[in-house]
Amino acid sequence: MKPWLKVVLLVLLMLALAAGSYFWATGMIDSNYAYRSPLKDAPPQPAESLGEPATDRLVFVLIDALRYDTSLKESVMPTLAHLRQVGASALMHSQPPSFSEPGYSTLLTGAWPAINDGPVFNLDYEEIPTFTQDNLFSAASRAGLETAISGYYWFEKLVPQGDVDHSSYTPGEDAAADREVVDAALVWLKATDTNLVLVHIDQVDYAGHHEGGAASPNWDAAAKRSDDLVAEILAAMDLENETIVVLSDHGQIDAGGHGGQDPVVLLEPFVIAGKGIKPGTYADIQMVDVAPTIAALFGANIPASAQGRVLEEMLNLSPQVSAAIPSVTRDQQSQLLTAYTASVSPNARIETPRGSLVSDYQAVIATIREHRLFSERIWHSAGAAIFLAVALTLLLRHKKRGVGGWLLTGLITALLFNLRYAVLDGKVYSLSSIIGVTELIVYIGVTTAVSFIIGWLVVALSRRIFRLSPAAAAEYTLWQGLTTVLVLFLPVLLSFVLNGALVTWTLPDYLTSYLALLCLIQILFVSGLTPILAGLTALISRVLATSSTRRNSHAQSQRQPIR
């Protein structure tokens, strides 16, 4: 094959890789936004109500983004510290993705993001779907209870408004918006017979995103103002007859941001006090335990898709309700298991647990999920193995032409990129690092371009590539880019094996998925930059060759005898 024909074919291949990486990366993001629960069209039906309420009113205070460690600072949140002393408290665990909309959905349905059919990533107001799964407000409404919500306007779209008797929504997220939110709620607490009131306080999250992050003094200042608002709510309540719960939907990393699998964003406070509560500090709980526990306090049905348990150890329930919990739980979990199996693996042979422990039913659901994932991963692994075999064979066929230099280029690019990303800039490998799509692409693009150019230049100079013919020099640079793409593709391949190409019927592992996204964006820039560097390499080679020819000609003319 003619040298320049090879160059042209390799350039076309690099451009195809750039296009492929772009569509794959955008497909991964879009499929997260578009994800819907396998239970969307066939939700389990609500089981029977538990019976007699244990409280006259429950006020559900959701302080958005409040980290667990911040909630423990008594000087910052003295009201919350008081509630811990007179009520029950525990460390609460959530699951990724740790965005607000999936957090709200988990708290109100009692189901994890893969099942609850709330948004997986935060959607714009116009695009937010209303719950298809049973939730606390629907359960309360069926039980004849009066309900109210005051908070961010996302709740207007998430919660079926036919199950909300009083509402006040705001598009604001700062302290001024929270003032309006609490003022609206105080009116209901003083003048109505509302039984379930959700109050959403948002300024801590605002401080994390817009005022310096969790490490900034603005963070604690926002938490203090939020605590003051809780004190106002508490002053309007009678804990002899009413109950208050204060919790959060997620945390934030120190730099500000959330959404990923970072431990600090998956730990939240859970504090509940008042009528029906046994004071004390309890063992860790799961976020999915909140909805069943509140439903039990009201004597309503456990939300039909709930994956958590009633925290009976914290509650003073009537003998009737306590006696009903095992059978109601068994019915609810059995219906959930049946619905999940029918949607995910209809041919699976399952043995329904005989008892009423939620953990037993959830273990079966986990087994069904893992069984389907295992079957899919076999095919993914086979495809990945074939790809690697072809790639390695191709490299070995060219081992005498500079494979070591090509690989070195890829390793230098990957090393320098991650040196800046993780060490110099202290970013985390999770969705929590994403401030915005444009910022992410620009950051990755600039960092990748600089890293790759350094790797290309180091190898080109050390291997004297500029001394080759223009076609050979260009081809070598293209192979540098192609091999760098292969190095960067390894995390993508791992994510493909574990998660598939796109998000489909369940949610991915968000660590490997995020690494794949990072690498696909890097591949896009390497693939686009490589043909440019190949042209530059050929140009430098030609210039050097022309200069060398002129010098040789001049030297020969100097050696000619004078006649």
XYZ file of C-alpha atoms in Angstrom:
563
model
C 0.000 0.000 0.000
C 1.331 3.430 -0.902
C 2.545 5.400 2.151
C 0.203 8.345 1.660
C -2.780 6.015 1.145
C -2.068 4.532 4.594
C -2.005 8.025 6.028
C -5.341 8.895 4.453
C -6.958 5.694 5.744
C -5.617 6.284 9.258
C -6.896 9.869 9.215
C -10.353 8.623 8.224
C -10.184 6.059 11.020
C -9.303 8.753 13.576
C -12.199 10.925 12.424
C -14.545 7.928 12.686
C -13.295 7.314 16.239
C -13.939 10.957 17.099
C -17.517 10.693 15.832
C -18.046 7.347 17.568
C -16.780 8.617 20.916
C -18.988 11.698 20.649
C -22.154 9.713 19.986
C -21.321 7.144 22.658
C -20.626 9.793 25.312
C -23.781 11.754 24.523
C -25.729 8.492 24.385
C -24.565 7.576 27.886
C -25.663 10.943 29.258
C -28.966 10.988 27.371
C -29.839 7.446 28.457
C -29.435 8.467 32.105
C -31.780 11.406 31.596
C -34.267 9.185 29.767
C -34.162 6.250 32.216
C -37.477 4.967 33.515
C -38.124 2.229 36.056
C -38.967 -1.278 34.818
C -42.062 -0.849 37.021
C -43.225 2.287 35.171
C -46.070 0.670 33.280
C -46.899 -2.062 35.805
C -46.480 -0.667 39.350
C -47.417 -2.878 42.300
C -50.756 -2.005 43.853
C -50.956 -0.591 47.402
C -51.564 -3.072 50.213
C -53.991 -2.390 53.049
C -53.537 0.446 55.538
C -51.889 -0.263 58.875
C -54.634 1.314 61.003
C -54.613 3.860 63.812
C -52.326 6.916 63.458
C -49.684 7.427 66.151
C -49.522 11.203 65.643
C -51.907 14.007 64.762
C -49.502 15.734 62.405
C -46.088 15.079 60.929
C -43.926 17.890 59.587
C -41.339 16.587 57.147
C -38.464 19.099 56.976
C -36.106 18.390 54.101
C -32.915 20.479 54.281
C -31.480 20.037 50.812
C -27.815 18.905 50.642
C -27.272 19.002 54.427
C -24.236 16.821 55.133
C -24.248 14.513 58.115
C -21.082 16.038 59.582
C -22.542 19.549 59.294
C -25.714 18.430 61.046
C -23.616 17.357 64.077
C -22.181 20.847 64.647
C -24.133 22.069 67.693
C -22.862 25.634 67.318
C -24.181 25.708 63.756
C -27.410 23.748 64.255
C -28.465 24.018 67.918
C -32.144 23.326 67.162
C -31.289 20.076 65.428
C -29.019 19.164 68.362
C -31.952 19.730 70.723
C -34.196 17.523 68.608
C -31.570 14.776 68.775
C -31.640 14.967 72.565
C -35.420 14.724 72.859
C -36.035 12.464 69.857
C -34.564 9.625 67.825
C -31.639 10.012 65.451
C -29.550 7.911 63.116
C -27.043 8.143 60.293
C -28.882 7.631 57.012
C -27.367 6.062 53.890
C -28.466 6.755 50.317
C -27.428 5.410 46.908
C -26.155 7.074 43.749
C -26.980 8.992 41.712
C -26.952 11.554 44.516
C -28.923 14.279 42.778
C -31.938 15.972 44.338
C -34.737 14.601 42.177
C -33.782 10.944 42.722
C -33.296 11.761 46.426
C -36.763 13.285 46.720
C -38.199 10.289 44.881
C -36.490 7.796 47.175
C -37.645 9.616 50.315
C -41.276 9.785 49.193
C -41.649 6.348 47.556
C -39.328 4.289 49.747
C -37.731 2.801 46.605
C -34.198 3.224 45.272
C -33.622 5.221 42.050
C -33.488 2.113 39.859
C -37.104 1.314 40.781
C -38.883 4.464 42.009
C -39.312 5.918 38.480
C -38.317 9.393 39.559
C -35.686 11.157 37.427
C -32.168 9.708 37.682
C -30.498 13.012 36.785
C -32.119 16.354 37.632
C -34.503 17.263 34.823
C -35.737 20.731 33.947
C -39.126 21.611 35.386
C -40.985 21.070 32.101
C -39.570 17.554 31.676
C -40.130 16.152 35.190
C -42.501 13.154 35.219
C -45.095 12.685 37.950
C -44.642 9.637 40.165
C -45.996 6.458 38.607
C -45.192 4.583 41.818
C -47.094 4.802 45.084
C -45.784 7.482 47.458
C -46.355 9.003 50.892
C -48.738 11.696 49.676
C -50.881 9.251 47.739
C -50.922 6.893 50.732
C -51.872 9.752 53.076
C -54.610 10.921 50.734
C -56.101 7.415 50.533
C -56.111 7.334 54.336
C -58.189 10.524 54.383
C -55.363 12.723 55.683
C -54.876 16.378 54.788
C -51.556 17.104 53.075
C -49.408 20.125 52.176
C -46.135 20.912 50.423
C -44.103 24.111 50.523
C -40.825 24.056 48.654
C -38.947 24.067 45.382
C -41.175 23.856 42.335
C -39.842 20.443 41.274
C -42.241 18.934 43.862
C -45.161 20.346 41.903
C -44.268 18.042 39.017
C -43.079 14.997 40.991
C -45.966 14.550 43.438
C -49.490 13.931 42.064
C -51.164 17.231 42.856
C -54.511 15.558 43.360
C -53.018 14.130 46.565
C -51.855 17.550 47.853
C -54.465 19.729 49.592
C -52.304 22.825 50.168
C -49.237 23.871 48.200
C -46.774 26.699 47.704
C -43.949 26.329 45.194
C -41.005 28.547 44.319
C -38.306 28.509 41.611
C -35.939 30.192 44.082
C -33.191 28.361 45.940
C -31.620 30.944 48.253
C -32.356 32.275 51.732
C -35.077 34.632 50.462
C -36.887 31.727 48.793
C -36.650 29.673 51.989
C -38.196 32.542 53.918
C -41.228 32.396 51.629
C -41.372 28.604 51.886
C -41.424 28.581 55.676
C -43.880 31.494 55.897
C -46.354 29.525 53.757
C -45.910 26.419 55.916
C -46.364 28.359 59.169
C -49.786 29.500 58.001
C -50.889 25.891 57.537
C -49.416 24.809 60.861
C -51.330 27.538 62.697
C -54.613 27.668 60.794
C -55.345 24.252 59.242
C -55.699 20.621 60.263
C -53.014 19.373 57.902
C -51.660 15.950 58.862
C -48.626 15.685 56.569
C -46.627 18.824 55.760
C -43.467 18.773 53.649
C -41.220 21.834 54.052
C -38.256 22.009 51.685
C -35.350 24.294 52.701
C -32.865 24.785 49.860
C -30.241 27.372 50.803
C -27.570 24.896 51.977
C -27.553 23.354 48.522
C -27.441 26.861 47.040
C -24.385 27.701 49.160
C -22.662 24.541 48.003
C -23.245 25.282 44.336
C -22.910 29.067 44.239
C -21.123 30.277 47.385
C -17.918 28.284 47.643
C -18.910 24.724 48.467
C -19.046 22.811 51.731
C -15.581 24.003 52.782
C -16.659 27.660 52.604
C -17.884 29.622 55.659
C -20.994 30.367 53.594
C -21.957 26.707 53.922
C -22.164 26.749 57.727
C -23.886 30.145 57.574
C -26.593 28.660 55.341
C -26.913 25.659 57.649
C -27.312 28.017 60.629
C -30.062 29.974 58.881
C -31.773 26.684 57.988
C -31.599 25.615 61.618
C -33.198 28.922 62.630
C -36.065 28.166 60.239
C -36.474 24.737 61.825
C -36.736 26.520 65.189
C -39.582 28.659 63.813
C -41.395 25.570 62.563
C -40.867 23.852 65.893
C -42.276 26.858 67.762
C -45.523 26.456 65.817
C -45.830 22.777 66.757
C -46.946 20.791 69.786
C -44.643 17.782 70.110
C -46.983 16.262 72.660
C -49.379 15.571 69.805
C -47.303 16.155 66.678
C -44.088 14.828 65.148
C -41.237 16.470 63.269
C -38.641 14.746 61.096
C -35.563 16.571 59.803
C -33.391 14.976 57.149
C -31.571 15.560 53.868
C -31.584 14.183 50.344
C -27.788 14.076 49.792
C -24.548 15.724 50.857
C -21.981 17.694 48.875
C -18.255 17.325 48.312
C -16.014 19.996 49.855
C -15.605 21.839 46.565
C -19.360 21.901 46.053
C -21.283 19.441 43.943
C -22.987 16.074 44.219
C -24.468 13.363 42.066
C -21.824 10.665 42.305
C -20.867 7.796 44.543
C -18.581 9.772 46.894
C -19.108 8.598 50.503
C -19.701 12.136 51.839
C -22.644 12.738 49.484
C -24.309 9.445 50.465
C -24.530 10.143 54.210
C -27.413 12.200 55.599
C -28.901 13.041 59.010
C -32.181 11.525 60.173
C -33.751 13.115 63.258
C -37.336 12.511 64.353
C -39.019 13.777 67.536
C -42.430 14.201 69.093
C -45.473 12.010 69.525
C -45.005 8.348 68.654
C -41.204 8.470 68.925
C -38.887 6.592 71.306
C -35.911 8.888 72.040
C -32.416 7.553 71.504
C -29.491 7.212 69.128
C -30.041 4.289 66.785
C -28.067 2.180 64.353
C -27.638 3.323 60.768
C -30.684 3.328 58.529
C -31.301 3.410 54.783
C -33.053 6.243 52.954
C -35.697 3.794 51.735
C -36.713 3.224 55.397
C -38.122 6.754 55.704
C -41.353 6.330 53.695
C -42.449 3.052 55.375
C -41.725 4.541 58.806
C -43.776 7.684 58.192
C -46.577 5.601 56.694
C -46.631 3.506 59.870
C -46.849 6.648 62.028
C -49.957 7.631 60.075
C -51.401 4.143 59.948
C -51.480 4.464 56.137
C -50.346 1.802 53.678
C -46.644 1.243 53.124
C -45.906 2.731 49.671
C -46.298 -0.144 47.247
C -42.802 0.004 45.691
C -40.982 0.606 48.994
C -37.756 -1.340 49.488
C -37.196 -0.284 53.089
C -38.557 -1.345 56.453
C -40.592 0.314 59.184
C -38.170 1.529 61.877
C -40.264 -0.024 64.641
C -37.478 0.342 67.183
C -37.925 4.130 67.039
C -41.731 4.189 67.208
C -44.445 3.987 69.833
C -47.216 2.393 67.799
C -50.569 1.054 68.871
C -50.781 -2.707 69.446
C -53.073 -2.928 66.409
C -50.536 -1.304 64.074
C -47.589 -3.243 65.513
C -49.485 -6.479 64.997
C -50.403 -5.529 61.426
C -46.900 -4.594 60.268
C -45.607 -8.166 59.579
C -48.547 -9.223 57.417
C -48.851 -5.862 55.619
C -45.105 -5.839 54.982
C -45.230 -9.383 53.630
C -48.080 -8.510 51.252
C -46.405 -5.305 50.087
C -43.017 -6.936 49.511
C -44.578 -9.947 47.815
C -46.431 -7.737 45.329
C -43.268 -5.722 44.688
C -41.277 -8.905 44.082
C -43.916 -10.214 41.680
C -44.062 -6.946 39.743
C -40.266 -6.644 39.526
C -39.833 -10.230 38.386
C -42.487 -9.855 35.691
C -40.802 -6.718 34.363
C -37.147 -7.720 34.587
C -36.994 -11.505 34.263
C -40.430 -13.032 33.598
C -39.013 -16.535 33.091
C -37.061 -16.550 36.346
C -37.887 -19.225 38.874
C -38.105 -17.609 42.270
C -38.918 -18.853 45.708
C -40.936 -16.276 47.613
C -39.684 -15.802 51.176
C -42.046 -17.129 53.815
C -41.394 -14.502 56.467
C -42.017 -10.761 56.614
C -38.424 -9.482 56.672
C -37.904 -6.868 54.012
C -34.263 -7.922 53.683
C -35.288 -11.408 52.525
C -37.479 -10.056 49.716
C -34.882 -7.491 48.688
C -32.241 -10.232 48.545
C -34.405 -12.071 46.012
C -34.864 -8.879 43.959
C -31.090 -8.343 44.042
C -30.554 -11.929 42.880
C -32.926 -11.463 39.944
C -31.125 -8.269 38.955
C -27.684 -9.844 39.260
C -28.759 -12.922 37.302
C -29.858 -10.798 34.343
C -26.750 -8.641 34.596
C -24.550 -11.751 34.651
C -26.176 -13.066 31.477
C -25.638 -9.747 29.715
C -22.071 -9.424 30.975
C -21.131 -12.744 29.392
C -21.928 -11.321 25.954
C -20.311 -7.998 26.778
C -17.143 -9.803 27.936
C -17.025 -11.859 24.751
C -17.252 -8.712 22.635
C -14.582 -6.988 24.728
C -12.267 -9.997 24.455
C -12.595 -10.079 20.661
C -11.878 -6.363 20.449
C -8.766 -6.662 22.633
C -7.520 -9.656 20.671
C -7.833 -7.780 17.382
C -6.192 -4.653 18.824
C -3.262 -6.556 20.338
C -2.758 -8.548 17.139
C -2.641 -5.327 15.160
C -0.072 -3.839 17.529
C 2.109 -6.946 17.535
C 2.192 -6.947 13.752
C 3.803 -3.508 13.988
C 6.111 -4.198 16.917
C 9.203 -3.450 14.859
C 7.828 -0.100 13.743
C 7.653 1.600 17.122
C 4.907 0.081 19.254
C 6.860 1.003 22.383
C 6.800 4.668 21.428
C 3.115 4.540 20.584
C 2.271 2.999 23.950
C 4.508 5.499 25.719
C 2.541 8.332 24.118
C -0.704 6.886 25.461
C 0.702 6.335 28.939
C 2.131 9.864 29.116
C -1.217 11.309 27.997
C -3.181 9.330 30.593
C -0.659 10.063 33.356
C -0.518 13.820 32.757
C -4.290 14.110 32.445
C -4.915 12.355 35.751
C -2.040 14.208 37.424
C -3.811 17.483 36.757
C -7.312 16.131 37.354
C -6.826 14.310 40.654
C -3.608 15.707 42.148
C -3.289 19.330 41.067
C -6.999 20.187 40.874
C -8.240 17.682 43.473
C -11.219 16.555 41.416
C -13.055 13.339 42.243
C -13.881 10.584 39.793
C -17.618 10.984 40.021
C -20.547 12.984 38.716
C -20.068 15.265 41.736
C -17.181 16.952 39.897
C -19.398 18.159 37.059
C -20.240 21.846 37.434
C -21.745 22.090 33.965
C -21.529 20.257 30.655
C -19.651 23.057 28.878
C -17.179 23.459 31.731
C -16.556 19.706 31.791
C -15.908 19.454 28.056
C -13.606 22.494 27.997
C -11.644 21.226 31.007
C -11.211 17.729 29.609
C -10.471 19.053 26.120
C -7.730 21.458 27.193
C -6.151 18.994 29.634
C -6.225 16.142 27.140
C -4.833 18.254 24.307
C -1.890 19.503 26.376
C -1.165 16.025 27.752
C -1.292 14.400 24.323
C 0.864 17.078 22.670
C 3.512 16.595 25.378
C 3.400 12.817 24.890
C 3.570 13.171 21.115
C 6.504 15.598 21.302
C 8.505 13.575 23.836
C 8.268 10.411 21.757
C 8.757 12.181 18.426
C 11.957 13.841 19.616
C 13.356 10.798 21.435
C 12.647 8.500 18.452
C 13.822 11.073 15.846
C 10.488 10.868 14.035
C 11.018 14.214 12.346
C 13.982 12.658 10.484
C 11.683 10.228 8.674
C 10.071 10.938 5.337
C 6.940 13.123 5.596
C 4.622 10.183 4.893
C 6.393 7.910 7.396
C 6.469 10.642 10.046
C 2.754 11.353 9.581
C 1.912 7.672 9.751
C 3.910 7.269 12.977
C 2.017 10.158 14.579
C -1.303 8.639 13.532
C -0.320 5.374 15.161
C 0.609 7.332 18.284
C -2.905 8.736 18.350
C -4.527 5.402 17.583
C -2.602 3.644 20.364
C -3.403 6.479 22.793
C -7.079 5.967 21.963
C -6.645 2.261 22.742
C -5.093 3.070 26.144
C -7.900 5.497 26.948
C -10.494 2.992 25.744
C -9.650 0.425 28.441
C -11.896 2.049 31.140
C -14.635 2.357 28.515
C -14.293 -1.344 27.820
C -14.562 -2.141 31.537
C -17.719 -0.067 31.830
C -19.130 -1.763 28.748
C -18.575 -5.187 30.301
C -20.204 -4.187 33.603
C -22.893 -1.763 32.474
C -23.447 -2.153 28.760
C -23.087 0.627 26.226
C -26.066 2.663 27.470
C -28.394 2.791 30.477
C -31.397 0.570 29.747
C -33.414 -1.450 32.296
C -31.316 -0.770 35.412
C -28.797 1.787 36.610
C -25.046 1.389 36.081
C -22.149 1.358 38.483
C -21.484 5.082 38.564
C -17.723 4.887 39.203
C -16.917 2.849 36.098
C -19.586 4.682 34.124
C -18.070 8.065 34.993
C -14.546 6.873 34.130
C -15.875 5.707 30.771
C -17.469 9.101 30.157
C -14.209 10.896 30.982
C -12.254 8.643 28.640
C -14.741 8.922 25.778
C -14.424 12.708 25.891
C -10.627 12.348 25.964
C -10.794 9.997 22.979
C -12.857 12.577 21.109
C -10.141 15.203 21.510
C -7.211 12.848 20.848
C -8.915 11.558 17.691
C -9.580 15.075 16.463
C -6.122 16.385 17.318
C -4.116 13.481 15.898
C -4.638 14.301 12.168
C -3.572 17.887 12.884
C -0.382 16.706 14.599
C 0.222 14.222 11.786
C 0.095 17.076 9.298
C 2.416 19.134 11.505
C 4.826 16.203 11.796
C 4.894 15.766 8.027
C 5.480 19.496 7.552
C 8.363 19.563 10.035
C 9.831 16.466 8.391
C 9.637 18.069 4.958
C 11.163 21.323 6.201
C 14.019 19.464 7.874
C 14.575 17.315 4.788
C 14.624 20.381 2.522
C 17.011 22.157 4.866
C 19.261 19.090 4.977
C 19.266 18.846 1.152
C 20.247 22.501 0.845
C 23.044 22.070 3.367
C 24.327 19.001 1.524
C 24.177 20.808 -1.811
C 26.028 23.773 -0.356
C 28.671 21.483 1.160
C 29.182 19.689 -2.161
C 29.538 23.008 -3.988
C 32.215 24.055 -1.515
C 34.185 20.877 -2.265
C 34.180 21.402 -6.098
C 37.723 22.263 -7.467
C 38.252 25.808 -8.697
C 39.086 26.021 -12.400
